[in-house]
Amino acid sequence: MSKTVTFEQFLTKDPLDNYGDIELYKSKYLPLIKKYNQRLEENILDEYKIDLPKPRDELIAEQFDAVDYLYKAKLLTEREFEITDSSATKIVSEIANGNWTCAEVFTAFAKRATIAHQFTNCAHELFTKEGLERAKELDEYYKANGKTVGPLHGLPISLKEFISLKGKVTHGGYAAFVENIAEDDSVTAKILKDAGAVYYIRTTQPLTLMQLDSENNYSGFTKNPFNLLLSSGGSSSGEGAVVSFGGSTLGVGSDIGGSIRSPAGFSGCHGFRPTTRRISNFGNVANYTGQESVSPVTGPLGRSVSDIELFMKTYINEGKPWNYDTWSIPMLWRDVPKPKADQLTIGVVRDDGFVRPSPPIRRGIDVVVSKLEAAGVKVVPFVQKNAKLAYETVHKMYTCDGNDESRSLIAKSGEPIPKLTKWSLNYGDGARVYTAAENRHLNTIRDDLREEYNKFFMDNKVDFILSPLYNNVAPHSGEVYNWSYTSIFNILDLPTLAFQTGLRQDPELDVWTEEDKKHVYRSDLEQLENENYKPDEFKGAPIALQLSGRRYFDEEVLASARLIIDDILKVDLFKH
Amino acid sequence: MSKTVTFEQFLTKDPLDNYGDIELYKSKYLPLIKKYNQRLEENILDEYKIDLPKPRDELIAEQFDAVDYLYKAKLLTEREFEITDSSATKIVSEIANGNWTCAEVFTAFAKRATIAHQFTNCAHELFTKEGLERAKELDEYYKANGKTVGPLHGLPISLKEFISLKGKVTHGGYAAFVENIAEDDSVTAKILKDAGAVYYIRTTQPLTLMQLDSENNYSGFTKNPFNLLLSSGGSSSGEGAVVSFGGSTLGVGSDIGGSIRSPAGFSGCHGFRPTTRRISNFGNVANYTGQESVSPVTGPLGRSVSDIELFMKTYINEGKPWNYDTWSIPMLWRDVPKPKADQLTIGVVRDDGFVRPSPPIRRGIDVVVSKLEAAGVKVVPFVQKNAKLAYETVHKMYTCDGNDESRSLIAKSGEPIPKLTKWSLNYGDGARVYTAAENRHLNTIRDDLREEYNKFFMDNKVDFILSPLYNNVAPHSGEVYNWSYTSIFNILDLPTLAFQTGLRQDPELDVWTEEDKKHVYRSDLEQLENENYKPDEFKGAPIALQLSGRRYFDEEVLASARLIIDDILKVDLFKH
């Protein structure tokens, strides 16, 4: 009955779920994709472009730190650095006060985003000309009316490609959609635009979205700005890269298993997965129509918690998504004061009992815990009892339509399936179609898990859970298999911030100890993931963790994150 | 592939989905049910009991109005009438001010509830002795502490049987659960009790809950207090009867297709189906585990809108169900002022295009609309385009596990299946099990419907929808087939109040006209339902309608209902 693909089978055999028709793809779709990508090349304007210091392949091989180079080589003017290293909060205030124009702000970001793309390959589409026009229109409006159009007036915001923009191709990573012109802006695009956002870049995402990486047939891999050998994460792959590089003030991603948090954390910025139904998914081109056992969530990536709060508050309180999308709950964003350290109790996950974190992650947890304790935060251990059950259940939820929808979208163009998309197509029982009754049973397992975690919060008076984001720092491209640290918070639907600790991987410090080497692997997956970590190959990768709160207490997560990140860890991503 | 049961087949053939094993049932379960029911008889205390004026069969045959008799025969003392005809809001205030004791309040309601049961057969369980003990304890607490335990201190509240009470049998209408002792209070029982509620009666509900009637193998039918020939509605059948008779201040029911609204409206009180996830279902014994395409909702029945508001506000703001049930959203109840009539726009459904309402319902709509217009409310027509699609889709959602769960619960005891439970087991495709992918497709149809209705609200600046509750007043027992007027608001998930118009069926006034008789039936269902309405057989049945608002705007629905019901229609259910 069940068509389970074991890990062994995956590694050794020709994978299942190959719906490719390479002839169809080559004859019809590949030429269209080339044309699409040619438009991208043509839209890279000379005034924003730089000459790379070396051929890109060489930069990748030598683990090039593009962010460091940006500053060292002074690729921007001082003024451009000032603007692009300002918080979104500061930028909107400078524009609203008439000190800065939308056009000069835009130009600085267009340049930095273009450079980000040259290094990391983060864009599916660039339309900086159009963006500049919009910025100038906003300046005109301000001049004529003496006020802004909204709280995000003039803010350059990047969008994951699958967020529909009216009149533009929106392919959602699928070759089959290479000519799919969106009839309308998605609700999210509309709301941010109405609040004053300026669009100019649509960023990369992997095929089917079901990778914590970036591979698709349009753009291949997107790279990590702090170490070009590594992945930028995914599925909001380009968002991670462009926001971390400083190429946009805020980015919009989505997350059904870690897809906001992984690219943010891996690439070097913060990313917030809100509780479901606060930010609209309406109008996004994706492959989970009607799937509501584990809901995808749209949410922001940014370089400060305050900027993420600006996004959430403006989006919800000004945008009122429930007016356009009945899936969204009319629950206003509350202003929550920053708590005091000694009011907080945090439960810490050091290992989910499933896949052991690598040395840099363990150092990250150690450093953060000791700083929290020094600041007066009460820290208690949290041992997850059912991480494996949660992992298996969420995988079944993803695929329990037998991948019906994604398979048919892939089959339509016959496009080749990237390795990690194949990997996730084989999640759960792969192509086996569950019955509605089986699906309902999965929901009851999920609800039991939610009760278990809620009881942990309530019984122990724990405010937040601190945990690894992944069992490693940013992996090599095409080499990220385990989602257990992120997808647990999707199945639980807990608001979760992936945040930078301010630490970076250090090949000297972050080595496996003799003790580590005695570890008996608890699964093939753990072995694969752990063996992938070789200290020399992850130079300078950002070390990120997660902070999760109770369901719908999104405001509290961010308020406490301000205390933890700004005050206790003193992380400032605008400084280099 | 599909095992659709047509309407014809249902009427003419031996119905499908008969999972009975009559030998097992008779030998094992029937004796246990008899014992269970004997306890009910034994718990009817002499001090609360009356002598019925005639044998019950005769009262039923003559369409006896038990409420009218209650007053005419002075079955209560003046003081007991004063107490039981006070609003919940008044009662809690009198108790909190020390004017009334919990014990005397309780005794009055215990008596009135017992009489209600004698006429209508509304109780599965009565425990008035225990209730009185609890009331006395609350009086002790008040005396000792000079304050109440919570906003519902001393309020006698009735509960639908499936709401678990610790240590008591909770069978949920299933014979198989006749010995199922609940280990814990359900979240709802706990929250109301913590706020001060006193329990003493658990009320009838039909097998599988999937009837707008009451039949099960414990108690047969529950009857309408205003006309004993008629049904009290369902599935919160006993709640409709006991609250309308004045035997409890507030009742707790649940609604997945009309199950709060039908018994409230049919029996003579108001009933509110909140938006999902505001009131907890956790701990209820029911047959829709993990089904979330169309969610069941727990909610109150009462005799005034203010009392329903007291329930909602106390439950949510004091009870904080999200602390015990992660399904519940931490969205506080907002105080919303009563609007002015000329600020309101109401869309009116006169006929859903599917089953024509009978003459009393049409009179109800006419009278209410003319009073609304006279008061200055703007009334616009609302023509539902997709009522049939909604009806078919919600039926498929109910049964798309092939009735897996309810079938197995029925099969466990082999109990006979009441006609209307069979009817609903054959909804959608009956025993055909849908795939998860098909289930997802149903969800997309639902979401499209929600968009359609939301657009109606937004584009026309409509605040509320006024509609029939059912195509008729309370039907004869075992004769309620069409759910289209109620289940539409379940699939849309709109907060909806079933409310009394103050009108009652009049055999002289409410007749089919010559014009009516020319009507060409649009479906077999319409024919069946319309032919069931014979003016002489519905004497004095309450005429109720529905008021629906936008999703999660529960507060606005009730605030406007206060204006409409109290001020414009001048309905006062505490007066006789």
PDB file of C-alpha atoms in Angstrom, chain B residues 194-334:
ATOM      1  CA  ASP B 194     -14.356  28.894  36.668  1.00  0.00           C
ATOM      2  CA  ALA B 195     -16.393  32.001  35.848  1.00  0.00           C
ATOM      3  CA  GLY B 196     -19.091  30.821  38.272  1.00  0.00           C
ATOM      4  CA  ALA B 197     -21.587  28.807  36.215  1.00  0.00           C
ATOM      5  CA  VAL B 198     -23.694  26.124  37.893  1.00  0.00           C
ATOM      6  CA  TYR B 199     -24.434  22.920  35.963  1.00  0.00           C
ATOM      7  CA  TYR B 200     -27.467  20.688  36.455  1.00  0.00           C
ATOM      8  CA  ILE B 201     -28.723  19.601  33.046  1.00  0.00           C
ATOM      9  CA  ARG B 202     -27.084  18.039  30.017  1.00  0.00           C
ATOM     10  CA  THR B 203     -29.260  18.171  26.982  1.00  0.00           C
ATOM     11  CA  THR B 204     -30.245  15.964  24.067  1.00  0.00           C
ATOM     12  CA  GLN B 205     -28.595  15.775  20.687  1.00  0.00           C
ATOM     13  CA  PRO B 206     -29.148  13.424  17.735  1.00  0.00           C
ATOM     14  CA  LEU B 207     -26.942  10.528  16.701  1.00  0.00           C
ATOM     15  CA  THR B 208     -23.819  11.782  14.825  1.00  0.00           C
ATOM     16  CA  LEU B 209     -24.965  15.398  15.469  1.00  0.00           C
ATOM     17  CA  MET B 210     -25.800  15.564  11.774  1.00  0.00           C
ATOM     18  CA  GLN B 211     -29.513  16.365  12.025  1.00  0.00           C
ATOM     19  CA  LEU B 212     -31.365  19.653  12.368  1.00  0.00           C
ATOM     20  CA  ASP B 213     -33.476  17.442  14.615  1.00  0.00           C
ATOM     21  CA  SER B 214     -32.933  15.329  17.719  1.00  0.00           C
ATOM     22  CA  GLU B 215     -33.369  11.601  17.191  1.00  0.00           C
ATOM     23  CA  ASN B 216     -31.027   9.162  18.906  1.00  0.00           C
ATOM     24  CA  ASN B 217     -31.361   5.819  20.663  1.00  0.00           C
ATOM     25  CA  TYR B 218     -31.338   7.286  24.144  1.00  0.00           C
ATOM     26  CA  SER B 219     -34.166   9.789  24.050  1.00  0.00           C
ATOM     27  CA  GLY B 220     -35.940   9.628  20.705  1.00  0.00           C
ATOM     28  CA  PHE B 221     -37.243  13.075  19.810  1.00  0.00           C
ATOM     29  CA  THR B 222     -37.087  16.347  21.707  1.00  0.00           C
ATOM     30  CA  LYS B 223     -40.123  18.530  21.281  1.00  0.00           C
ATOM     31  CA  ASN B 224     -40.796  22.186  20.692  1.00  0.00           C
ATOM     32  CA  PRO B 225     -41.964  23.993  23.830  1.00  0.00           C
ATOM     33  CA  PHE B 226     -44.291  26.283  21.871  1.00  0.00           C
ATOM     34  CA  ASN B 227     -45.928  23.420  19.962  1.00  0.00           C
ATOM     35  CA  LEU B 228     -45.226  19.913  21.178  1.00  0.00           C
ATOM     36  CA  LEU B 229     -46.081  18.384  17.818  1.00  0.00           C
ATOM     37  CA  LEU B 230     -43.038  20.047  16.296  1.00  0.00           C
ATOM     38  CA  SER B 231     -39.319  19.451  16.533  1.00  0.00           C
ATOM     39  CA  SER B 232     -37.137  21.490  18.856  1.00  0.00           C
ATOM     40  CA  GLY B 233     -34.543  21.533  16.070  1.00  0.00           C
ATOM     41  CA  GLY B 234     -31.025  20.240  16.330  1.00  0.00           C
ATOM     42  CA  SER B 235     -28.424  19.167  16.819  1.00  0.00           C
ATOM     43  CA  SER B 236     -28.364  21.219  20.043  1.00  0.00           C
ATOM     44  CA  SER B 237     -31.911  19.957  20.403  1.00  0.00           C
ATOM     45  CA  GLY B 238     -32.328  19.974  24.149  1.00  0.00           C
ATOM     46  CA  GLU B 239     -30.633  23.349  24.429  1.00  0.00           C
ATOM     47  CA  GLY B 240     -33.200  24.891  22.095  1.00  0.00           C
ATOM     48  CA  ALA B 241     -36.031  23.486  24.198  1.00  0.00           C
ATOM     49  CA  VAL B 242     -34.705  24.221  27.677  1.00  0.00           C
ATOM     50  CA  VAL B 243     -33.466  27.758  26.967  1.00  0.00           C
ATOM     51  CA  SER B 244     -36.640  28.713  25.085  1.00  0.00           C
ATOM     52  CA  PHE B 245     -38.759  27.334  27.927  1.00  0.00           C
ATOM     53  CA  GLY B 246     -36.736  29.453  30.357  1.00  0.00           C
ATOM     54  CA  GLY B 247     -35.195  26.454  32.111  1.00  0.00           C
ATOM     55  CA  SER B 248     -31.671  27.845  31.930  1.00  0.00           C
ATOM     56  CA  THR B 249     -30.184  31.299  31.615  1.00  0.00           C
ATOM     57  CA  LEU B 250     -27.819  30.396  28.844  1.00  0.00           C
ATOM     58  CA  GLY B 251     -27.205  27.172  26.975  1.00  0.00           C
ATOM     59  CA  VAL B 252     -24.129  25.869  25.238  1.00  0.00           C
ATOM     60  CA  GLY B 253     -24.547  24.198  21.864  1.00  0.00           C
ATOM     61  CA  SER B 254     -22.445  23.561  18.792  1.00  0.00           C
ATOM     62  CA  ASP B 255     -22.941  24.204  15.109  1.00  0.00           C
ATOM     63  CA  ILE B 256     -21.415  22.635  12.011  1.00  0.00           C
ATOM     64  CA  GLY B 257     -24.398  23.093   9.701  1.00  0.00           C
ATOM     65  CA  GLY B 258     -26.988  24.959  11.757  1.00  0.00           C
ATOM     66  CA  SER B 259     -26.941  23.077  15.046  1.00  0.00           C
ATOM     67  CA  ILE B 260     -27.055  26.088  17.374  1.00  0.00           C
ATOM     68  CA  ARG B 261     -29.240  28.234  15.167  1.00  0.00           C
ATOM     69  CA  SER B 262     -31.891  25.691  14.207  1.00  0.00           C
ATOM     70  CA  PRO B 263     -32.832  24.665  17.777  1.00  0.00           C
ATOM     71  CA  ALA B 264     -32.682  28.269  18.997  1.00  0.00           C
ATOM     72  CA  GLY B 265     -34.761  29.600  16.134  1.00  0.00           C
ATOM     73  CA  PHE B 266     -37.227  26.707  15.973  1.00  0.00           C
ATOM     74  CA  SER B 267     -37.759  26.481  19.729  1.00  0.00           C
ATOM     75  CA  GLY B 268     -38.097  30.168  20.485  1.00  0.00           C
ATOM     76  CA  CYS B 269     -34.829  31.735  21.623  1.00  0.00           C
ATOM     77  CA  HIS B 270     -31.742  33.282  20.045  1.00  0.00           C
ATOM     78  CA  GLY B 271     -28.628  31.293  19.180  1.00  0.00           C
ATOM     79  CA  PHE B 272     -25.226  32.526  18.095  1.00  0.00           C
ATOM     80  CA  ARG B 273     -22.815  30.670  15.882  1.00  0.00           C
ATOM     81  CA  PRO B 274     -19.533  32.517  16.440  1.00  0.00           C
ATOM     82  CA  THR B 275     -16.748  32.575  13.890  1.00  0.00           C
ATOM     83  CA  THR B 276     -14.539  29.508  14.309  1.00  0.00           C
ATOM     84  CA  ARG B 277     -11.696  29.427  16.819  1.00  0.00           C
ATOM     85  CA  ARG B 278     -13.109  31.904  19.321  1.00  0.00           C
ATOM     86  CA  ILE B 279     -14.851  29.330  21.536  1.00  0.00           C
ATOM     87  CA  SER B 280     -13.134  26.000  22.189  1.00  0.00           C
ATOM     88  CA  ASN B 281     -14.440  22.588  21.090  1.00  0.00           C
ATOM     89  CA  PHE B 282     -11.713  20.815  23.020  1.00  0.00           C
ATOM     90  CA  GLY B 283     -13.007  17.875  25.024  1.00  0.00           C
ATOM     91  CA  ASN B 284     -16.321  17.556  23.210  1.00  0.00           C
ATOM     92  CA  VAL B 285     -17.160  13.943  22.274  1.00  0.00           C
ATOM     93  CA  ALA B 286     -17.939  14.132  18.568  1.00  0.00           C
ATOM     94  CA  ASN B 287     -17.344  12.559  15.209  1.00  0.00           C
ATOM     95  CA  TYR B 288     -15.338  15.071  13.240  1.00  0.00           C
ATOM     96  CA  THR B 289     -11.830  14.599  14.585  1.00  0.00           C
ATOM     97  CA  GLY B 290      -9.292  16.283  12.356  1.00  0.00           C
ATOM     98  CA  GLN B 291     -11.927  17.519   9.921  1.00  0.00           C
ATOM     99  CA  GLU B 292     -11.154  21.136   9.257  1.00  0.00           C
ATOM    100  CA  SER B 293     -12.649  21.970   5.896  1.00  0.00           C
ATOM    101  CA  VAL B 294     -15.765  23.144   7.673  1.00  0.00           C
ATOM    102  CA  SER B 295     -15.177  23.472  11.373  1.00  0.00           C
ATOM    103  CA  PRO B 296     -17.716  22.877  14.113  1.00  0.00           C
ATOM    104  CA  VAL B 297     -18.229  25.808  16.455  1.00  0.00           C
ATOM    105  CA  THR B 298     -19.325  25.860  20.072  1.00  0.00           C
ATOM    106  CA  GLY B 299     -21.585  28.754  21.033  1.00  0.00           C
ATOM    107  CA  PRO B 300     -24.395  30.096  23.199  1.00  0.00           C
ATOM    108  CA  LEU B 301     -28.188  30.083  23.131  1.00  0.00           C
ATOM    109  CA  GLY B 302     -30.015  32.697  25.175  1.00  0.00           C
ATOM    110  CA  ARG B 303     -33.112  34.796  25.538  1.00  0.00           C
ATOM    111  CA  SER B 304     -31.459  38.169  24.871  1.00  0.00           C
ATOM    112  CA  VAL B 305     -28.598  39.433  22.777  1.00  0.00           C
ATOM    113  CA  SER B 306     -27.015  41.046  25.821  1.00  0.00           C
ATOM    114  CA  ASP B 307     -26.937  37.666  27.543  1.00  0.00           C
ATOM    115  CA  ILE B 308     -25.197  36.171  24.522  1.00  0.00           C
ATOM    116  CA  GLU B 309     -22.703  39.023  24.668  1.00  0.00           C
ATOM    117  CA  LEU B 310     -22.152  38.340  28.373  1.00  0.00           C
ATOM    118  CA  PHE B 311     -21.352  34.741  27.479  1.00  0.00           C
ATOM    119  CA  MET B 312     -18.972  35.625  24.648  1.00  0.00           C
ATOM    120  CA  LYS B 313     -17.137  38.367  26.488  1.00  0.00           C
ATOM    121  CA  THR B 314     -16.735  36.437  29.720  1.00  0.00           C
ATOM    122  CA  TYR B 315     -15.764  33.229  27.978  1.00  0.00           C
ATOM    123  CA  ILE B 316     -13.125  34.859  25.804  1.00  0.00           C
ATOM    124  CA  ASN B 317     -11.727  37.655  27.948  1.00  0.00           C
ATOM    125  CA  GLU B 318     -11.816  35.883  31.310  1.00  0.00           C
ATOM    126  CA  GLY B 319     -11.566  32.280  30.129  1.00  0.00           C
ATOM    127  CA  LYS B 320      -8.728  32.749  27.627  1.00  0.00           C
ATOM    128  CA  PRO B 321      -9.380  29.426  25.881  1.00  0.00           C
ATOM    129  CA  TRP B 322      -6.065  29.661  24.019  1.00  0.00           C
ATOM    130  CA  ASN B 323      -4.308  28.798  27.261  1.00  0.00           C
ATOM    131  CA  TYR B 324      -5.846  25.329  27.077  1.00  0.00           C
ATOM    132  CA  ASP B 325      -6.564  24.834  23.390  1.00  0.00           C
ATOM    133  CA  THR B 326      -4.173  26.012  20.696  1.00  0.00           C
ATOM    134  CA  TRP B 327      -7.014  25.878  18.171  1.00  0.00           C
ATOM    135  CA  SER B 328      -8.475  28.975  19.847  1.00  0.00           C
ATOM    136  CA  ILE B 329      -7.260  32.382  18.780  1.00  0.00           C
ATOM    137  CA  PRO B 330      -6.179  34.908  21.438  1.00  0.00           C
ATOM    138  CA  MET B 331      -8.472  37.597  20.090  1.00  0.00           C
ATOM    139  CA  LEU B 332     -10.119  39.507  22.904  1.00  0.00           C
ATOM    140  CA  TRP B 333     -13.811  40.345  22.745  1.00  0.00           C
ATOM    141  CA  ARG B 334     -14.211  43.978  21.812  1.00  0.00           C
TER     142      ARG B 334
END
